[in-house]
Coordinates of C-alpha atoms in Angstrom, one line a residue:
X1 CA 14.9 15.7 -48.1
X2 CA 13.4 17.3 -51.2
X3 CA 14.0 15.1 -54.5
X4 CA 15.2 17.0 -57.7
X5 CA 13.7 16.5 -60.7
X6 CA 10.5 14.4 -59.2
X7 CA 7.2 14.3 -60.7
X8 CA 4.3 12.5 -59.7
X9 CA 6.1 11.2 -56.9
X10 CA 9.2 9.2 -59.1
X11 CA 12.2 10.4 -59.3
X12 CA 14.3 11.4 -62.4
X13 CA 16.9 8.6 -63.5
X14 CA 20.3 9.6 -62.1
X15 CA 21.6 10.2 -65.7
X16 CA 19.5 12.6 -66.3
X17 CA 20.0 14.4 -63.4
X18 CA 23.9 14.0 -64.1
X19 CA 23.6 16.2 -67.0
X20 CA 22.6 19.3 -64.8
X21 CA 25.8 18.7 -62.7
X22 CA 28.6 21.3 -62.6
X23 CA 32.1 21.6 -62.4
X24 CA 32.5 25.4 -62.7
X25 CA 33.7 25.8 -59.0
X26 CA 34.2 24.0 -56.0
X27 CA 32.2 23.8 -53.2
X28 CA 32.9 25.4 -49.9
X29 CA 36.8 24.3 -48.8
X30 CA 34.7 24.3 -45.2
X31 CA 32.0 21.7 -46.3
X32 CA 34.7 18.9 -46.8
X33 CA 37.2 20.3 -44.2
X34 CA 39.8 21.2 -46.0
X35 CA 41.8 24.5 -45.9
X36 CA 43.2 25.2 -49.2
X37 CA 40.9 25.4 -52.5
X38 CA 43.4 24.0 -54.2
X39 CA 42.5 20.5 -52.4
X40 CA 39.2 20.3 -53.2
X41 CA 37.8 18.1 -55.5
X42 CA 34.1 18.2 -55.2
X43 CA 32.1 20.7 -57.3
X44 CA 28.0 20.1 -57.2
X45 CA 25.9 17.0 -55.7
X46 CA 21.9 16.9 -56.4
X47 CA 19.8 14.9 -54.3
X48 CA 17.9 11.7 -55.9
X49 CA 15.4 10.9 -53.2
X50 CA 15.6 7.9 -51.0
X51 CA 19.1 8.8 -49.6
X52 CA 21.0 8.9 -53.0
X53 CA 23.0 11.1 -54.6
X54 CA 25.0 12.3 -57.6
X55 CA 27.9 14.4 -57.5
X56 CA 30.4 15.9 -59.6
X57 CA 34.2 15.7 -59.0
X58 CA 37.1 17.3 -60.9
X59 CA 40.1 15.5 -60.5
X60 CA 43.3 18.1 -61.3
X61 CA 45.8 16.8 -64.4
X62 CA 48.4 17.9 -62.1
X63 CA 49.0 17.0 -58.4
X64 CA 52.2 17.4 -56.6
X65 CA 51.3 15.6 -54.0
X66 CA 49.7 12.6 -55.8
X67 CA 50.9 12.9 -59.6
X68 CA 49.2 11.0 -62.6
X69 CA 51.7 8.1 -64.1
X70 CA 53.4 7.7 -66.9
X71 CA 50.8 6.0 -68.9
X72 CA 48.2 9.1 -67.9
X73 CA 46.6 7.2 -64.8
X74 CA 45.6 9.2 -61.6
X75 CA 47.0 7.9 -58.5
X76 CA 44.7 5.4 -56.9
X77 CA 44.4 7.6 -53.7
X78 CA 42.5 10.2 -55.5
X79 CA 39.6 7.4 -54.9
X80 CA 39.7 7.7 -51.4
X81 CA 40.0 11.2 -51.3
X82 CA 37.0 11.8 -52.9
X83 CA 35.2 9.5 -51.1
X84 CA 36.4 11.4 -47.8
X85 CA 35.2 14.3 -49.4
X86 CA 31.9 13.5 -50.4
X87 CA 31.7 11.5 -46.6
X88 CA 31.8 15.3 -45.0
X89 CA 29.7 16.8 -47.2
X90 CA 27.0 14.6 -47.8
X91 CA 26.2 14.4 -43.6
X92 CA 26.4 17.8 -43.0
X93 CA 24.2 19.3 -46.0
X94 CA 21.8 16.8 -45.6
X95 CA 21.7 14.5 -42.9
X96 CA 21.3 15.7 -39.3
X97 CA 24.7 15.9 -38.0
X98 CA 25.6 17.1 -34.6
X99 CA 26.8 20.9 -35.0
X100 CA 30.2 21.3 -34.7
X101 CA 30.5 17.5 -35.4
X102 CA 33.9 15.8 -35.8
X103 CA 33.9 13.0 -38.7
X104 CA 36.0 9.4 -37.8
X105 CA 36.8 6.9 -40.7
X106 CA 36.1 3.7 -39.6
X107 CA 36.2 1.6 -42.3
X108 CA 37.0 2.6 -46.1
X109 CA 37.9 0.1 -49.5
X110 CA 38.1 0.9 -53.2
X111 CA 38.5 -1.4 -56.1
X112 CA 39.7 0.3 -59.8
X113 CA 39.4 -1.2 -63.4
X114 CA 42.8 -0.5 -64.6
X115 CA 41.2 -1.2 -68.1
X116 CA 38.5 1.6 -67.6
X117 CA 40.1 4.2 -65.7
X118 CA 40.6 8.0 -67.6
X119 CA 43.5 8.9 -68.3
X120 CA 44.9 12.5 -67.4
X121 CA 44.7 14.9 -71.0
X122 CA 45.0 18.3 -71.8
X123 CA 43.1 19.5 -68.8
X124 CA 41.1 18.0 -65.3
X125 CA 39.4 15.1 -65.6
X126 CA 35.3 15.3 -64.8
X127 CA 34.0 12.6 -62.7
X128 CA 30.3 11.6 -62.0
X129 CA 30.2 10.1 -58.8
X130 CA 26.6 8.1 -57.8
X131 CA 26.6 8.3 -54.2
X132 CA 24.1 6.0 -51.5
X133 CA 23.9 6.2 -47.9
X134 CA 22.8 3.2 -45.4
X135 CA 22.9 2.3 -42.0
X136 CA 22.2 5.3 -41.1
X137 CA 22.6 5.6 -36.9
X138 CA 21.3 8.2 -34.5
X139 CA 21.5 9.3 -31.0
X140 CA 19.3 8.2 -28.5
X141 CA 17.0 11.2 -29.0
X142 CA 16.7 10.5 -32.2
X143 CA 17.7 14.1 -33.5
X144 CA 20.5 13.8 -34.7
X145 CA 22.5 11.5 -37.2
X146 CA 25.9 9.8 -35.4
X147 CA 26.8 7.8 -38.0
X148 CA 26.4 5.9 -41.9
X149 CA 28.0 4.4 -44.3
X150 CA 28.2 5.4 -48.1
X151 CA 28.8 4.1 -50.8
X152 CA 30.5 5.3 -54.2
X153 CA 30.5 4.6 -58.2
X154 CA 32.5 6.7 -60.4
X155 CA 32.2 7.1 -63.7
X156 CA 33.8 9.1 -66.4
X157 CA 32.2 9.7 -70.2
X158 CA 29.8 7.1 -68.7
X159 CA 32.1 4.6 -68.4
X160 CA 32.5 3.1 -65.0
X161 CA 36.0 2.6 -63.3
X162 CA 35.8 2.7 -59.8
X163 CA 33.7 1.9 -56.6
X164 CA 34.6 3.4 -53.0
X165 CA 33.0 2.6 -50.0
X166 CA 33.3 3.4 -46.0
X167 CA 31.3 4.0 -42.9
X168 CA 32.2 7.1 -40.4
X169 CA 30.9 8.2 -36.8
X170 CA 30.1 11.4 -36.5
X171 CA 31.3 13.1 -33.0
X172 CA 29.5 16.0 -31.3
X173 CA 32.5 18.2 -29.1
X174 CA 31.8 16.4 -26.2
X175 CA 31.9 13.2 -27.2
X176 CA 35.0 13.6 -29.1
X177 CA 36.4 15.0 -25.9
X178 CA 35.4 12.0 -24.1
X179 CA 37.1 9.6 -27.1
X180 CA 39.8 11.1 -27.4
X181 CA 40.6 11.2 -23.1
X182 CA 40.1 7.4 -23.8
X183 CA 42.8 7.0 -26.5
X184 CA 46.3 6.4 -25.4
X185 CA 48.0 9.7 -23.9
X186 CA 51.7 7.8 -24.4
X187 CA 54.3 10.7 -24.5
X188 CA 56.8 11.3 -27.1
X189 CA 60.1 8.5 -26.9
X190 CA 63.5 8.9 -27.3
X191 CA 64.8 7.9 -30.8
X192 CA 66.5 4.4 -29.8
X193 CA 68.9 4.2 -33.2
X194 CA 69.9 5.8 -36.0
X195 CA 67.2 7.1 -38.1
X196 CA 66.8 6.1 -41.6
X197 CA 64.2 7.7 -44.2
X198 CA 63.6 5.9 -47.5
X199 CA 64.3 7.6 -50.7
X200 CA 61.1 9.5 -52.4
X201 CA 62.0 7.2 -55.2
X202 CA 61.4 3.9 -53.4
X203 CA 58.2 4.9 -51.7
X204 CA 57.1 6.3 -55.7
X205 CA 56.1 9.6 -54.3
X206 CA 57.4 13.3 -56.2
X207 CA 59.5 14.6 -53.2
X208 CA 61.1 13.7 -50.1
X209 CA 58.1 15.6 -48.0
X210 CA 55.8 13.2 -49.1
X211 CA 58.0 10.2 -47.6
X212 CA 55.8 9.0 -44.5
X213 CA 58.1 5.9 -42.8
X214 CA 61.1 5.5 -41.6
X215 CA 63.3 2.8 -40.6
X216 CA 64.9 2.7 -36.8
X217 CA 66.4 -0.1 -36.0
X218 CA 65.4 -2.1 -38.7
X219 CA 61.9 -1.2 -37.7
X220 CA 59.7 0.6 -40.3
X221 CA 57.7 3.6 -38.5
X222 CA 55.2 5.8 -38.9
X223 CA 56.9 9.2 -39.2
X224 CA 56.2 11.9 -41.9
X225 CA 58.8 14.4 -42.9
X226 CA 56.3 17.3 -42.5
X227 CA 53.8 17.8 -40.5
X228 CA 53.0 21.1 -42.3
X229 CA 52.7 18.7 -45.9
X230 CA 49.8 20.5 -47.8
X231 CA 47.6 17.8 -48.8
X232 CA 48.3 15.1 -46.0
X233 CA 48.4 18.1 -43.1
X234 CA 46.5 21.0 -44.8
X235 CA 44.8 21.6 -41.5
X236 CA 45.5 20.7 -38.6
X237 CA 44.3 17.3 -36.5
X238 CA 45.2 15.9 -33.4
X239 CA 45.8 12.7 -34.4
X240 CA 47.2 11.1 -37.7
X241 CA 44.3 11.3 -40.3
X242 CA 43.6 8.6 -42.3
X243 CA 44.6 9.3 -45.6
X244 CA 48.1 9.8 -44.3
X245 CA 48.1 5.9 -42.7
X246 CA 46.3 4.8 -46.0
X247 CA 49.8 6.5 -47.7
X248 CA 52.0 5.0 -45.5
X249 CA 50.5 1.8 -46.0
X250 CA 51.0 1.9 -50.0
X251 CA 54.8 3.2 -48.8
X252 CA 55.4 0.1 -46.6
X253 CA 54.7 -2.5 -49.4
X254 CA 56.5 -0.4 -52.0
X255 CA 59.6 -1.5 -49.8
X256 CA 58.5 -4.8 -48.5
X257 CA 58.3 -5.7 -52.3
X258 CA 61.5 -3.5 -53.6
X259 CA 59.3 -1.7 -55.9
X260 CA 57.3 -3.9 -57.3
X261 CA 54.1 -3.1 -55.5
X262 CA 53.4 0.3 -56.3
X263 CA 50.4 1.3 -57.4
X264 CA 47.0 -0.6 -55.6
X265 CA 44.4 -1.4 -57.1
X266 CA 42.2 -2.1 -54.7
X267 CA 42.1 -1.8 -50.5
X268 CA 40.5 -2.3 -47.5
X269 CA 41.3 -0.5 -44.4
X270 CA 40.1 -0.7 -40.8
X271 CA 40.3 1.8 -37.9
X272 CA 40.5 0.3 -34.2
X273 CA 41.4 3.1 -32.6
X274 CA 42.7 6.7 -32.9
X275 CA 46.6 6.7 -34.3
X276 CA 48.7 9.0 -32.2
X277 CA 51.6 11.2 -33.7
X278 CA 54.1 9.7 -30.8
X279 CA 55.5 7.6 -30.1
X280 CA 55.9 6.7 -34.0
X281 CA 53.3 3.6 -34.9
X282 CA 55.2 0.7 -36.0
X283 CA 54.6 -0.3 -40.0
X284 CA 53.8 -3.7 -40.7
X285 CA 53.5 -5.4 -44.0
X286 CA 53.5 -8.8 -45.6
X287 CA 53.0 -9.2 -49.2
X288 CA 51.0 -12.6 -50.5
X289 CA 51.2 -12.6 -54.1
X290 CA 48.7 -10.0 -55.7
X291 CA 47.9 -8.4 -52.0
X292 CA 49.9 -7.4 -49.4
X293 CA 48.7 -7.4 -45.5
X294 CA 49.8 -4.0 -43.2
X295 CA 48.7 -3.1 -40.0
X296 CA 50.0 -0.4 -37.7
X297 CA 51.1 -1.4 -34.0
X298 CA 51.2 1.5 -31.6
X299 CA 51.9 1.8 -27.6
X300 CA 51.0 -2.3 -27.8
X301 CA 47.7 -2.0 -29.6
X302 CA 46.7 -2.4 -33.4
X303 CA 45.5 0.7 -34.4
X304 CA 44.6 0.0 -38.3
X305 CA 44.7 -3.3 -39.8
X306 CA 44.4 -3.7 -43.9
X307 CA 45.0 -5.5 -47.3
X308 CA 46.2 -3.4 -50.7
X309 CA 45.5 -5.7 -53.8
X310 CA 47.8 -5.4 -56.9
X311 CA 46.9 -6.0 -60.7

């Protein structure tokens, strides 16, 4: 991997590198698999040597999917978007990826300094993001790169406000085949009761197509209103990504607390298996003081277990 900015064999100090960074346009919608431009939040990354990175994110004033509060704040999911992002782009520009490769979450956690954080102005907001891969894994030949985990710090006016984390598997076609034979195949149930969808304002979210759960029965379930939505479905997967149980999640303890959790500070989520669109996963969650325990239940298995913290 070539290092910018090295001379005599040292590196340049991230910062100085940062200042070269732009935010003029986006990078390819393809690079972080994403179909609309509009969703794309990452703009340049230089290579530091020694697996590390700096990027540049713009994070828009306005989203409709994910709006800034009233005190100028950017949702806290933008985070974990951005880490997505730059967990695509960073393993296929320059690590060894399988071609045609499909990416898995396995694990992923942020933590925000409500203190620090920028606050949405006249325009986007310009975020440096220092970026470092470890445990990097690779195939039994040794060619190619199956998995890593990376590791975030964003920063805005120099100021930092927010660290991301997560580690991914990387699946060539066939082997992403062969996983996904080996997830549960259960079919679509009848609806056993009468269905009934909380309102956008309970769940804090813009519009009632960006309401994830449901209750049947008493039961809170996975179930999104569209499956066309243009940030959580902008292209389309056969299973339910992980942003989307992330978001559901948040939804859950907004209800479980009657509003009072809202807006999450901090998480950690686990994958343990693939989440199927049917039948609908069952939404667990239990709030404990500042935190609040989900996990989603799913043809008898746990398929994501977690914990959102609240300031």
């Amino acid at each position: 991997m070539a290092i910018i900015g090295e001379a005599c064999g040292v590196p340049e100090p991230w910062e100085l590198v940062a200042r070269r960074l732009s935010w003029s346009r986006t990078v390819a919608r393809e690079a972080v698999h994403r179909a609309s431009v509009a969703e794309v939040l990452l703009t340049d990354v230089r290579a530091l040597g020694g697996d590390r990175f700096v990027a540049a994110v713009q994070w828009p004033r306005s989203h409709p999917t994910f709006p800034h509060g009233p005190d100028g704040r950017h949702h806290p999911l933008m985070v974990a978007e951005t880490l997505r992002q730059l967990g695509i782009y960073l393993p296929s520009r320059h690590f060894a990826t399988p071609a045609g490769s499909r990416f898995v979450i396995r694990d992923l956690s942020f933590t925000l300094d409500p203190a620090a954080e920028p606050r949405a102005e006249h325009g986007a907001t310009d975020v440096v993001c220092r970026a470092a891969v470890t445990d990097v894994r690779t195939a039994p030949c040794g060619r190619f790169v199956t998995g890593l985990r990376l590791d975030i710090g964003l920063l805005v006016g120099g100021t930092p406000f927010a660290r991301a984390g997560g580690t991914a598997r990387f699946l060539d076609p066939q082997a992403y085949e062969t996983a996904r034979r080996a997830a549960s195949e259960a079919a679509a149930r009848p609806r056993a009761g009468v269905l009934a969808r909380p309102s956008p304002r309970s769940v804090a979210v813009p519009a009632a197509r960006d309401v994830l759960v449901v209750r049947e029965a008493g039961i809170l379930r996975l179930d999104p209103v569209d499956l066309r939505h243009p940030f959580f479905f902008d292209h389309w997967s056969d299973h339910v990504p992980g942003l989307v149980l992330l978001e559901a999640a948040r939804q859950a303890a907004a209800l479980a607390t009657e509003g009072v959790h809202i807006r999450p500070v901090g998480c950690r989520l686990r994958a343990l298996r693939f989440t199927e669109f049917a039948p609908p996963a069952r939404v667990e969650c239990v709030p404990h003081g500042r935190t609040c325990v989900f996990r989603l239940r799913q043809a008898g298995e746990w398929t994501v277990v977690g914990v959102l913290q609240y300031p």
